Coordinates of C-alpha atoms in Angstrom, one line a residue:
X4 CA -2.7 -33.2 -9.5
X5 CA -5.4 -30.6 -8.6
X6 CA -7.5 -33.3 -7.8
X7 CA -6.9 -32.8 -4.2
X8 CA -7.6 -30.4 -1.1
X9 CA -5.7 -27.3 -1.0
X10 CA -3.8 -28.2 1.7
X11 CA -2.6 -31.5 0.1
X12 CA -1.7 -29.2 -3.1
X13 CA -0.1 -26.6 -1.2
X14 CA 1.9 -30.0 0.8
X15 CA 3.3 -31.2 -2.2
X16 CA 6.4 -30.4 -2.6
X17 CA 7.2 -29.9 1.2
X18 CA 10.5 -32.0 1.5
X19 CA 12.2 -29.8 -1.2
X20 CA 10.8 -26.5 0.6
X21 CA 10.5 -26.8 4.3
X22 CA 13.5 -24.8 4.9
X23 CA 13.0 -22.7 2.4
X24 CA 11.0 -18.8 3.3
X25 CA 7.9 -18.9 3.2
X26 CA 6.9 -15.5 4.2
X27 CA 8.4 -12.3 5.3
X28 CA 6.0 -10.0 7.8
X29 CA 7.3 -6.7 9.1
X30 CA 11.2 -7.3 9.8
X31 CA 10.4 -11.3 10.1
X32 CA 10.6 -14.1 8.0
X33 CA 9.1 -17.6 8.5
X34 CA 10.3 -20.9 6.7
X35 CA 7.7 -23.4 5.4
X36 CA 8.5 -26.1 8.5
X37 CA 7.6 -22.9 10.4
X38 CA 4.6 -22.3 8.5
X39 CA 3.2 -26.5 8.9
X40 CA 3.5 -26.7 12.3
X41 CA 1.2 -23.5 12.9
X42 CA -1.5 -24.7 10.3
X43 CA -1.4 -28.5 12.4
X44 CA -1.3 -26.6 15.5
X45 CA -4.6 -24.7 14.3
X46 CA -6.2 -27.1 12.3
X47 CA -5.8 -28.9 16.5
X48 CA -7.7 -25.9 17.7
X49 CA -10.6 -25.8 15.0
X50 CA -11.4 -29.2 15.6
X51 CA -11.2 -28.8 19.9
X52 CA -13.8 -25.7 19.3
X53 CA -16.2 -28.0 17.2
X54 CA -15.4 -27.1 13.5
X55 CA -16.0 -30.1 11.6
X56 CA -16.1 -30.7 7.7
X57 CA -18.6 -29.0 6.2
X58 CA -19.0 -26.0 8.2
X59 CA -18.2 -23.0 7.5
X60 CA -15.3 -20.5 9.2
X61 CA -15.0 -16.7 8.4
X62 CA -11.8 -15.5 7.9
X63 CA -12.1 -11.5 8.0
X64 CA -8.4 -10.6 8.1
X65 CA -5.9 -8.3 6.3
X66 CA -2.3 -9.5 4.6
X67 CA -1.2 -10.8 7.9
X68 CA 0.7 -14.7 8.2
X69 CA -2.6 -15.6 10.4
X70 CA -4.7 -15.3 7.2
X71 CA -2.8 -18.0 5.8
X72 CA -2.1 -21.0 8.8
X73 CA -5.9 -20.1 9.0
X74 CA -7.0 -20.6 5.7
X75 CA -5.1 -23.4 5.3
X76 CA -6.1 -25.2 8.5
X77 CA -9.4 -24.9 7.5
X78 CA -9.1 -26.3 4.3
X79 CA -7.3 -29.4 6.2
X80 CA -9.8 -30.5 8.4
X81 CA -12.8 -30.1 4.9
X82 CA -13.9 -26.9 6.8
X83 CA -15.0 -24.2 4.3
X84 CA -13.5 -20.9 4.5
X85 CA -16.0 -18.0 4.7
X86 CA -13.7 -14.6 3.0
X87 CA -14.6 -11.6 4.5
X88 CA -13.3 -8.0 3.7
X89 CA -11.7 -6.7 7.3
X90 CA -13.6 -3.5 6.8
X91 CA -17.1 -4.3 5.8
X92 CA -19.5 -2.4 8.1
X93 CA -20.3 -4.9 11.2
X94 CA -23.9 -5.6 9.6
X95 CA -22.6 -6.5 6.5
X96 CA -19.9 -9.6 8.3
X97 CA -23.2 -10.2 10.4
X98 CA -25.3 -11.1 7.3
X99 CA -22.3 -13.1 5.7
X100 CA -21.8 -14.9 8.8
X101 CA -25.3 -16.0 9.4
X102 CA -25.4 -16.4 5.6
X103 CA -22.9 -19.3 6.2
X104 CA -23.8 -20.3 10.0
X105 CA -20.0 -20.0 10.4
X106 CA -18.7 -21.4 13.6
X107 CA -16.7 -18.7 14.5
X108 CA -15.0 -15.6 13.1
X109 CA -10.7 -14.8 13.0
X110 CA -10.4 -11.0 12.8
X111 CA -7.7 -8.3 13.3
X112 CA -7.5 -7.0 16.8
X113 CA -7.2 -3.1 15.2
X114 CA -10.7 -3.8 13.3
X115 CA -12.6 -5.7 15.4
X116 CA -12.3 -3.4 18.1
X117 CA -15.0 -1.5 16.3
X118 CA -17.8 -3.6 16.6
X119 CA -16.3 -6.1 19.2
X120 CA -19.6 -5.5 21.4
X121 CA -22.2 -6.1 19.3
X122 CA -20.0 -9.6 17.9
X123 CA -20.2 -10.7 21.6
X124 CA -23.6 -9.8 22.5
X125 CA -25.0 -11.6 19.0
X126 CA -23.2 -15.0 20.0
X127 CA -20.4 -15.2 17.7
X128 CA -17.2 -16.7 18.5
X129 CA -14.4 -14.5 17.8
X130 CA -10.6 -15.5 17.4
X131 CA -8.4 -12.1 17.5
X132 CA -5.2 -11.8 15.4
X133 CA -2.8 -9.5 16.0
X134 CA 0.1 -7.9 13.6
X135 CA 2.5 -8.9 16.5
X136 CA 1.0 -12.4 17.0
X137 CA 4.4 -13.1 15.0
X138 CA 7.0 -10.8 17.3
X139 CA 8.9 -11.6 20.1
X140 CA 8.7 -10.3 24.3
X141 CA 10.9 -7.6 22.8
X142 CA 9.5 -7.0 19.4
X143 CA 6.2 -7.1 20.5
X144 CA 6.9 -4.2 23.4
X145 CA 8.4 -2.2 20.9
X146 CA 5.1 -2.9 18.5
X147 CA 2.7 -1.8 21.3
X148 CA 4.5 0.9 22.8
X149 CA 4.8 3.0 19.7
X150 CA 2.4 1.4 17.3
X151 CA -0.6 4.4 16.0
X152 CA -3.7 2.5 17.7
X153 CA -4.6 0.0 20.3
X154 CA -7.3 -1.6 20.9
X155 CA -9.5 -0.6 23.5
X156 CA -13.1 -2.4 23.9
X157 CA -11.9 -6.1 23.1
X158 CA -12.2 -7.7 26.0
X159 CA -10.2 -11.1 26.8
X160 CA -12.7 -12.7 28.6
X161 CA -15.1 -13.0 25.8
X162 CA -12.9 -13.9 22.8
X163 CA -10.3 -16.4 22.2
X164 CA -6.6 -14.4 20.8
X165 CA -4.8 -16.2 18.3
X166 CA -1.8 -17.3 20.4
X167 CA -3.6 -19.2 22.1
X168 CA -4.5 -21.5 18.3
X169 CA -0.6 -20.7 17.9
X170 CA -0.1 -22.8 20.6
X171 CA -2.7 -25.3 20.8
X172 CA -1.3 -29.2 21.0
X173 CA -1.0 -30.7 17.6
X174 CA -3.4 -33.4 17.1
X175 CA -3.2 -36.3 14.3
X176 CA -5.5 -34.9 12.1
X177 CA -5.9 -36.5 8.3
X178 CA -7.0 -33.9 5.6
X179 CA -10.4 -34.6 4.7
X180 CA -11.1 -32.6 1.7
X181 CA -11.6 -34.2 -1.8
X182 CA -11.2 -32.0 -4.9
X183 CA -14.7 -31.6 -5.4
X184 CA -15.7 -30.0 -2.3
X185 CA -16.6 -26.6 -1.3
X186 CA -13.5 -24.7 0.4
X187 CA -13.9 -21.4 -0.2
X188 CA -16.8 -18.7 -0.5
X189 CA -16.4 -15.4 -1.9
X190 CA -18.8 -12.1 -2.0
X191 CA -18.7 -10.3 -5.3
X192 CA -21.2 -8.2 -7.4
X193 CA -22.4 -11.4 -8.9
X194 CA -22.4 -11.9 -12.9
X195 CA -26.0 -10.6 -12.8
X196 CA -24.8 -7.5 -10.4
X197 CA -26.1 -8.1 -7.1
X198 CA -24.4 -8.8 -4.5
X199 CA -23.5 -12.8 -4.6
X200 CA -21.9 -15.3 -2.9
X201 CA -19.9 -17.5 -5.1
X202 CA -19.0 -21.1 -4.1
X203 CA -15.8 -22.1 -5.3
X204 CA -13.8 -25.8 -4.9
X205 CA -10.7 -27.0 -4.3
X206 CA -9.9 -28.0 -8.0
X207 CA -11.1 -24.6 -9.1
X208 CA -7.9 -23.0 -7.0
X209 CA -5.6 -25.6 -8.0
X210 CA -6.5 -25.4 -11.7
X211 CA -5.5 -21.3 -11.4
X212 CA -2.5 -22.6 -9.5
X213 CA -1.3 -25.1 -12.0
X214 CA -2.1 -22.7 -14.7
X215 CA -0.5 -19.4 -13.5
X216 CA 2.7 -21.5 -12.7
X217 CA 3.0 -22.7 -16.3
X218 CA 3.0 -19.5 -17.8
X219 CA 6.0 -18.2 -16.1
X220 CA 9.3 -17.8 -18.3
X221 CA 10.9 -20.8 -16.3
X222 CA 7.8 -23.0 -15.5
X223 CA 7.1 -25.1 -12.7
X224 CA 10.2 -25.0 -11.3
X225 CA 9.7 -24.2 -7.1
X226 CA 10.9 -20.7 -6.4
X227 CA 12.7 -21.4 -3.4
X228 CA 15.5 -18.8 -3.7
X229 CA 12.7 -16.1 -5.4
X230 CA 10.2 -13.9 -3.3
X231 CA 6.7 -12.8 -4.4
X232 CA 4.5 -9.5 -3.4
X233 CA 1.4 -10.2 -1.3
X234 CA -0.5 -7.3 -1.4
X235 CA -3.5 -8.0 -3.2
X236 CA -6.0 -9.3 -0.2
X237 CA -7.1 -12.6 0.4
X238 CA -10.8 -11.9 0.6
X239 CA -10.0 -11.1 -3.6
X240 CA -10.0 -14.6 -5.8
X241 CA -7.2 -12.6 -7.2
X242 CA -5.3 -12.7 -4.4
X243 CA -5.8 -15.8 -2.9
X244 CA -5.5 -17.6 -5.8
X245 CA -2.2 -16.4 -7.5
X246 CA -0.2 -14.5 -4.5
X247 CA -1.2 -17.0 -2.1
X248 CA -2.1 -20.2 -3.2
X249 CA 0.0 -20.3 -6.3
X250 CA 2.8 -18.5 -4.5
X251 CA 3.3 -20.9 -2.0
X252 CA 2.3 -24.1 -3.1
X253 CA 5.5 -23.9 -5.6
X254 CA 8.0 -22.5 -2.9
X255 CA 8.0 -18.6 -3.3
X256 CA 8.7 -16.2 -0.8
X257 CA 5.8 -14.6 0.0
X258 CA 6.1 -10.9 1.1
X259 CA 3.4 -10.2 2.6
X260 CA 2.0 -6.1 2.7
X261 CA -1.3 -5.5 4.8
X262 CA -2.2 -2.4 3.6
X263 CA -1.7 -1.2 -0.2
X264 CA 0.7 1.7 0.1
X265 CA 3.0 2.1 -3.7
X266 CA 5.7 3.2 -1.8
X267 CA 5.3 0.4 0.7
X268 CA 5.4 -2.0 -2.2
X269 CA 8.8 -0.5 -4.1
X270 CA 10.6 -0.6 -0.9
X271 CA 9.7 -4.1 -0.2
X272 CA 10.7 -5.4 -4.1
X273 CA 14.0 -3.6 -3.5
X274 CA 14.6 -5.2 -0.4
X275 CA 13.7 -8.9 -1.2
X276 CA 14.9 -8.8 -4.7
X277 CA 11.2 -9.5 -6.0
X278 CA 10.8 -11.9 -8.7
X279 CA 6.9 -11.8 -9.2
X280 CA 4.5 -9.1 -8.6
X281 CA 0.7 -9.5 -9.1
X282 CA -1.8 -6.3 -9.0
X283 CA -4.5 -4.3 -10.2
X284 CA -4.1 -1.4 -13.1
X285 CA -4.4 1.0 -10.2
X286 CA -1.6 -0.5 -8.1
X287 CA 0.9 -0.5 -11.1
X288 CA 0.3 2.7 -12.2
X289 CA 1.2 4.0 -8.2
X290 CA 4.7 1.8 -8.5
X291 CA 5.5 3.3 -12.2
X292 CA 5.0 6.9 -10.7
X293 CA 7.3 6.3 -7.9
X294 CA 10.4 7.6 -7.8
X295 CA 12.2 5.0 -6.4
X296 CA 11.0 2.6 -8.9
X297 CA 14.4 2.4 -10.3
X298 CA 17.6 0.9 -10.2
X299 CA 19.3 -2.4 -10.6
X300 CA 17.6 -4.6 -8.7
X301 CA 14.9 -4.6 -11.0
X302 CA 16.9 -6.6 -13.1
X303 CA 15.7 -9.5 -10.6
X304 CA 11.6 -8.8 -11.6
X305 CA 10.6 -11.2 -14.1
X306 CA 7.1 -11.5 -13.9
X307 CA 4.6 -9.2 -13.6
X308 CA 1.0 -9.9 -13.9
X309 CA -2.3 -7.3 -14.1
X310 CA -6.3 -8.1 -13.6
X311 CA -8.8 -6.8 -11.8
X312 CA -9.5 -4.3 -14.6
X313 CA -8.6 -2.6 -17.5
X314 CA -5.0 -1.6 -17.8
X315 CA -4.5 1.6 -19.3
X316 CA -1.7 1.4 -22.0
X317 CA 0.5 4.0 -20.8
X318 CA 0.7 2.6 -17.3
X319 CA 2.0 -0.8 -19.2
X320 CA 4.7 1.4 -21.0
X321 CA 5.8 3.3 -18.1
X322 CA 6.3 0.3 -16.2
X323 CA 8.4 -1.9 -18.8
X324 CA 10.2 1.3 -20.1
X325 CA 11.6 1.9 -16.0
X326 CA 12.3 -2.1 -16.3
X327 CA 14.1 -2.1 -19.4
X328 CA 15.9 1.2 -18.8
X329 CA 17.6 -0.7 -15.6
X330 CA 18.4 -3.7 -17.3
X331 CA 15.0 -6.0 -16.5
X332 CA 13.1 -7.7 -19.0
X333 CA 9.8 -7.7 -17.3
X334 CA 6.7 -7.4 -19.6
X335 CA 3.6 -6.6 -17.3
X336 CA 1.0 -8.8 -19.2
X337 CA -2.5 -8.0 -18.9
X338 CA -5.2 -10.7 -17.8
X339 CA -8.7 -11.3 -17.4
X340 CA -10.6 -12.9 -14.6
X341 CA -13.6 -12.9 -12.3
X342 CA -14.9 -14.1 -9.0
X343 CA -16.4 -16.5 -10.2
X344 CA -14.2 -18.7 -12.2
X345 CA -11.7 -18.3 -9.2
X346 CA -10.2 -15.0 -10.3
X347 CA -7.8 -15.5 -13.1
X348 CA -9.2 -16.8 -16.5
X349 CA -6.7 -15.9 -19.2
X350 CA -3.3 -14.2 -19.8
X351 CA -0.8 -12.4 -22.6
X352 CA 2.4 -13.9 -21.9
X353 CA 5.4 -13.0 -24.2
X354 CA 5.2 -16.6 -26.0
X355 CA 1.2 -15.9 -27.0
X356 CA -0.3 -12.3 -27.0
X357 CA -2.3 -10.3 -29.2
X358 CA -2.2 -6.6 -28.8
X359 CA -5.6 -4.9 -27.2
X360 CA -6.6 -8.8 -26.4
X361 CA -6.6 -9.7 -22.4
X362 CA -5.0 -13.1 -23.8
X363 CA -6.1 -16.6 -24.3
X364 CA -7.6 -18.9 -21.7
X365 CA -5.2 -20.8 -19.6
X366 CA -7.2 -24.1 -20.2
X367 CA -10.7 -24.0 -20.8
X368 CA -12.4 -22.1 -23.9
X369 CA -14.6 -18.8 -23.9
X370 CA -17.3 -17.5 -26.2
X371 CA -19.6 -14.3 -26.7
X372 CA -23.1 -15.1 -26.9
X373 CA -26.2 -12.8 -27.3
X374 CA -29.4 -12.2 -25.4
X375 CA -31.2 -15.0 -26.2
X376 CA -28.3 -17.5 -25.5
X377 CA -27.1 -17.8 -29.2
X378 CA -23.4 -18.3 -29.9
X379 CA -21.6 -15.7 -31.7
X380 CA -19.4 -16.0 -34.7
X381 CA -15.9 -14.7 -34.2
X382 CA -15.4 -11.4 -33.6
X383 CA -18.8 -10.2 -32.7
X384 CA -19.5 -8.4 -29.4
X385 CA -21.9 -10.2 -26.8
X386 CA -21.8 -11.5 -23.2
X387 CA -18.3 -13.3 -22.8
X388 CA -18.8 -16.5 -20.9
X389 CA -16.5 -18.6 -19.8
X390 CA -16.0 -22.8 -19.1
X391 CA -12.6 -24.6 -17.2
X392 CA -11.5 -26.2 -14.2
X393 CA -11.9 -22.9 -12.0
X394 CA -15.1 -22.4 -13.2
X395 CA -17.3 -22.1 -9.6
X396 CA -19.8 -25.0 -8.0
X397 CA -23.3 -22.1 -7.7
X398 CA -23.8 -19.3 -5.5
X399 CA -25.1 -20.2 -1.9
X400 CA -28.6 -19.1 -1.1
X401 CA -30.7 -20.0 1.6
X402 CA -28.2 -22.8 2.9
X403 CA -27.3 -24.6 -0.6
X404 CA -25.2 -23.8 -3.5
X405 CA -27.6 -23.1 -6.6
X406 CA -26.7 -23.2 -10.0
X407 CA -28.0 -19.4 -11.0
X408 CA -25.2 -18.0 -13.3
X409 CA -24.0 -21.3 -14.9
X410 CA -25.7 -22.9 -18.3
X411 CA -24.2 -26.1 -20.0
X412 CA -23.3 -25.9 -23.7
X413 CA -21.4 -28.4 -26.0
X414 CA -21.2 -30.8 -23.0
X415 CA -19.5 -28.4 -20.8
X416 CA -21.0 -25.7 -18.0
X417 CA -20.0 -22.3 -18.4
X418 CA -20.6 -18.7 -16.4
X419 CA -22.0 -15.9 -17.6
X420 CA -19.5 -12.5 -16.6
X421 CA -21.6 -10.1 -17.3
X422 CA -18.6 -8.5 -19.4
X423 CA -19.2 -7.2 -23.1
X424 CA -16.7 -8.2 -25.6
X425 CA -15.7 -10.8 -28.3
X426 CA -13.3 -13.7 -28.9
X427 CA -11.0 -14.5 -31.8
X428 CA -10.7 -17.4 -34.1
X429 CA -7.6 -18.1 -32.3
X430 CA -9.7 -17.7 -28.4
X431 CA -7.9 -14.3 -27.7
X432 CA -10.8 -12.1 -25.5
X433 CA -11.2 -8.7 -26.3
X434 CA -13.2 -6.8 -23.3
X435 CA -15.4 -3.8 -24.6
X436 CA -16.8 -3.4 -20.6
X437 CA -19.5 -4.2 -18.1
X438 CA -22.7 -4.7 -19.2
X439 CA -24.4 -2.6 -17.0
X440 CA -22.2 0.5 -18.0
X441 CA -23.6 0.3 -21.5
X442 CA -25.4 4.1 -21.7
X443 CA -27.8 4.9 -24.2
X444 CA -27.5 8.2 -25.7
X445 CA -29.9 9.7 -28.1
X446 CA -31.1 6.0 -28.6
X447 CA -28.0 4.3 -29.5
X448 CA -26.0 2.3 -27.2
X449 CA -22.4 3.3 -26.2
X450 CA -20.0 2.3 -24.5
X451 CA -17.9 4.8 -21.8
X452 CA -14.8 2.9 -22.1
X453 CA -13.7 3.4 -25.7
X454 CA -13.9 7.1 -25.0
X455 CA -12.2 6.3 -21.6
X456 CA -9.3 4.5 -24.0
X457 CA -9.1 7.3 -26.6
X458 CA -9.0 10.4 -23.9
X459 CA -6.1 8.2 -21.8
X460 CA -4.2 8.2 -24.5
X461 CA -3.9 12.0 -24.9
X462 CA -0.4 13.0 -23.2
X463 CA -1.1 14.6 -20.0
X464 CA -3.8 12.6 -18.9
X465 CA -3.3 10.0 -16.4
X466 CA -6.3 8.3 -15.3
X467 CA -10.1 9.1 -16.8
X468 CA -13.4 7.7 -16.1
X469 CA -16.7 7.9 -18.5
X470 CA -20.2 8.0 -17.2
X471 CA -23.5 8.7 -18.1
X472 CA -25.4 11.9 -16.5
X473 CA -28.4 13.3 -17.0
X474 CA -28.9 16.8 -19.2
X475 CA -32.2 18.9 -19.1
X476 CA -32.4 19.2 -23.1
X477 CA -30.5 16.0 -24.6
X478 CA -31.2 12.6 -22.2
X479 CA -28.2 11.1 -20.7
X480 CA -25.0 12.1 -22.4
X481 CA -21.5 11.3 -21.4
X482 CA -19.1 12.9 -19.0
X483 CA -15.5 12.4 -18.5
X484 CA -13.9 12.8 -15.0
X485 CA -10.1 13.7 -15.6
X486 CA -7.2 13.1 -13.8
X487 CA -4.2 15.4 -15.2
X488 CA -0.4 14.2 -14.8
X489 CA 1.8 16.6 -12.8
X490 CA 2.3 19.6 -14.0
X491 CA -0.1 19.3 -17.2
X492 CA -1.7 21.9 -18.3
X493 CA -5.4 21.8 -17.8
X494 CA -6.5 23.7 -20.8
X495 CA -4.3 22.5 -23.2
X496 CA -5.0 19.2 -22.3
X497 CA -8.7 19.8 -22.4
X498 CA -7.7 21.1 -26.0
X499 CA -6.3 18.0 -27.1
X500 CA -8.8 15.7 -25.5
X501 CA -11.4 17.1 -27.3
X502 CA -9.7 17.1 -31.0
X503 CA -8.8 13.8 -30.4
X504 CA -12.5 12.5 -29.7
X505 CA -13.8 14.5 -32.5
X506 CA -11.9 12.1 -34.6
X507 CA -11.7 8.7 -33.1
X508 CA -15.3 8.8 -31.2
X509 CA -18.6 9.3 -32.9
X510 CA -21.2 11.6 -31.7
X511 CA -23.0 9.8 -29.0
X512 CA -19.5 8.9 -27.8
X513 CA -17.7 12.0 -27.5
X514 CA -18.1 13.5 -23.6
X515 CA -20.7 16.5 -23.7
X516 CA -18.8 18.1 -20.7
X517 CA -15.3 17.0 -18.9
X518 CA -14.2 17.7 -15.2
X519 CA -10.8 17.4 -13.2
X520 CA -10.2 15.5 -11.0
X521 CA -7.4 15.0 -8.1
X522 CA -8.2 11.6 -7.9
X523 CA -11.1 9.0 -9.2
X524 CA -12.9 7.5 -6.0
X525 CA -11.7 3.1 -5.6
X526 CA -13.6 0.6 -4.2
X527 CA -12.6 -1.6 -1.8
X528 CA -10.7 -4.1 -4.7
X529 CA -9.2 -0.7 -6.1
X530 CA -11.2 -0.6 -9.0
X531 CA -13.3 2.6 -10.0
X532 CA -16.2 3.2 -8.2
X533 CA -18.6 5.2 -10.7
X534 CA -21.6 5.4 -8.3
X535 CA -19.1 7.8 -6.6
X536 CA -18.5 10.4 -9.5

């Protein structure tokens, strides 16, 4: 079955879902018949504008329903869809775009205004979306009338608006994609930490499909009367393969949030009933502090579902003592994934999990190896690396995918994640951190996050972050950046947090000097962003 395009995989169960939701947008919702007819009608206008298979289209858009009929209609016609964070600096889309020779560029009006100019005057092709591309006469008045910003510098004449791709005449178009073919690049860090472009397939999105759906408590069964959280973005593996792909090629509701806001997100999972929520530790630790994170209705979450980095154990308390306290049952299991292997690797569910592991992998097997490429036995720490059906095709460079990253072993190609950890006899991986955030202290290698684990566990801390800084007399030694729960007590947590690291930390591990914080500084996939402590 995920031998096939996205589109056909997404297609599959259409009959028993066309009248179904598909996604609710502001105060609007949209069945899947709705959603068809605009990814035919814009799959019509690709091809009219030249887009043929093979090339590639950048998609640079925020959780908005145009991110999706254009994603999808791209995959339709064997396109390959270019993902683009909305907010990247107009040189940085400029390099990804001739990067990819994309044919043209979708973008949000509110964004794009920005650099709308200089997108012109290079001799791109730009298609702009709108949040109220999906309103009425009425709605839409209301929208501009009173919405913060308009646009100012786009110009009509030199750009193409999404309405008119919304309305294009449908043409018979057969989906030309097979399961081996490129469909989607993403930009990452890269598994050797420089900024990469990964090529992924179509089979490696429907293998995280197929797998994510299998681990839920009821199955495969479509979700046709449940609704799902969008708020992770679809420029994120993470989000495009589990809260979109996954979402709505098995019949979800997909509610879709364009801008991370926790109070944004509680309001919407009380409104629609949410059955499944997926996020980052950061974004679960803003729902579990809200105060309106409570009640009933959270009887109707059932799954809920963390990657993107290390989940601090108190966060995963908070959140399933709220749920249980209300009558809900919802675990929130931890997993692992990267870019690379199409953002979700492996999982804890309630029927397999091992405490402190980030689970086992779906399908597919992972190892730890060592510098010079040796398999470890179980249980020692090395590079994990990891093989399966979402594994990527290469990075592209210079106009072809190469195969930097990726080594075969035992008959099978794996990637290297740049992650420190071990695995199991049983295949459960245990993360000990990014390679590149190994320190050396006094000579001896440490690692930031075991002292970022034992210092979170302290009551009265909420978030910390570990790094290496220089001192005049000792080297590089380690400093923790502290973020205090309300109404702690600085000095008495200081107190604790350094008893506590006397004992469980050895010398080169404990901090050498600690500072508060009111906040620790996220990148733009809401993970901690050292280079800015």
């Amino acid at each position: 079955m995920i031998e096939t395009s996205m589109y056909r995989y997404f297609m599959n169960n259409y009959e028993e879902k066309k009248n179904a939701v598909a996604v609710s947008f502001l105060h609007k919702q949209f069945n899947y018949r709705q959603l068809k007819d605009e990814i035919d009608r814009v799959a019509s206008f690709l091809v009219k504008h030249g887009v043929n298979k093979g090339d590639c289209v950048t998609i640079a858009l925020p959780n908005i329903p145009s991110v999706i009929s254009t994603f999808y209609a791209v995959n339709k016609i064997g396109a390959v869809a270019n993902m683009v964070h909305p907010l990247v600096p107009y040189d940085v889309l400029k390099r990804y775009m001739l990067q990819t020779n994309s044919k043209m560029v979708f973008a949000f009006d509110l964004l794009l205004d920005d650099y709308f100019d200089d997108l012109v005057n290079d001799g791109f092709t730009a298609v702009v979306c709108k949040a109220n591309d999906y309103l009425n006469v009425v709605e839409s008045f209301f929208y501009n009338a009173f919405g913060k910003k308009k646009y100012k510098q786009i110009d009509k004449e030199d750009c193409i608006m999404f309405r008119k791709a919304q309305r294009s005449k449908r043409r018979k178009i057969k989906a030309d994609a097979s399961f081996d073919d490129p469909a989607v690049i993403m930009h990452s860090s890269g598994t050797t930490d420089n900024s990469k472009s990964a090529v992924l397939t179509n089979k490696n999105f429907n293998s995280v499909a197929e797998n994510i759906i299998n681990v839920l408590p009821w199955g495969n069964k479509l979700g046709t009367d449940m609704s799902s959280i969008t708020v992770l973005p679809m420029f994120h593996a993470f989000g495009l393969g589990v809260c979109m792909h996954t979402v709505l090629s098995y019949g979800y509701n997909s509610v879709m949030i364009p801008k991370y806001s926790h109070k944004k997100i509680v309001k919407k999972m009380k409104k629609h009933n949410v059955a499944i929520i997926a996020g980052v530790p950061t974004m679960f630790a803003g729902i579990a502090d809200d105060i309106n994170f409570n009640g009933g209705w959270l009887n109707s979450l059932k799954f809920a579902f963390c990657g993107g980095d290390k989940l601090n154990p108190k966060v995963k308390q908070r959140f399933e003592k709220i749920v249980s306290k209300n009558g809900g049952s919802c675990k929130l299991d931890e997993g692992y994934g990267l870019t690379e292997a199409s953002g979700v690797f492996s999982v804890n569910t309630r029927l397999d999990e091992r405490e402190g592991s980030l689970g086992k992998p779906f399908a597919g097997v992972a190892y730890a190896f060592n510098e010079f490429g040796d398999k470890l036995p179980d249980g020692e720490i090395g590079e994990i690396c990891v093989s399966s059906d979402a594994v990527m095709k290469g990075y592209w460079q210079d106009g072809q995918v190469v195969r930097e990253g990726l080594f075969d072993f035992e008959g099978k190609t794996f990637v290297k994640t740049g992650d420190l950890g071990c695995v199991d006899a049983d295949g459960f991986i245990y993360y000990k951190q990014r390679a590149k955030r190994v320190e050396k202290v006094s000579g001896v290698n440490v690692f930031p996050a075991e002292a970022e684990e034992v210092i979170c566990s302290v009551d009265g801390v909420k978030l910390c972050s570990v790094k290496g800084v220089e001192n005049k007399k000792k080297g590089t030694v380690l400093k923790a950046f502290i973020v205090l729960e309300k109404d702690a007590d600085g000095s008495e947590v200081l107190k604790k947090v350094k008893e506590v690291c006397a004992v469980k930390l050895d010398k080169w591990t404990q901090p050498k000097s600690y500072e508060f914080k009111e906040f620790l500084p996220l990148t733009n996939f809401g993970k901690v962003d050292y280079s800015k402590l």
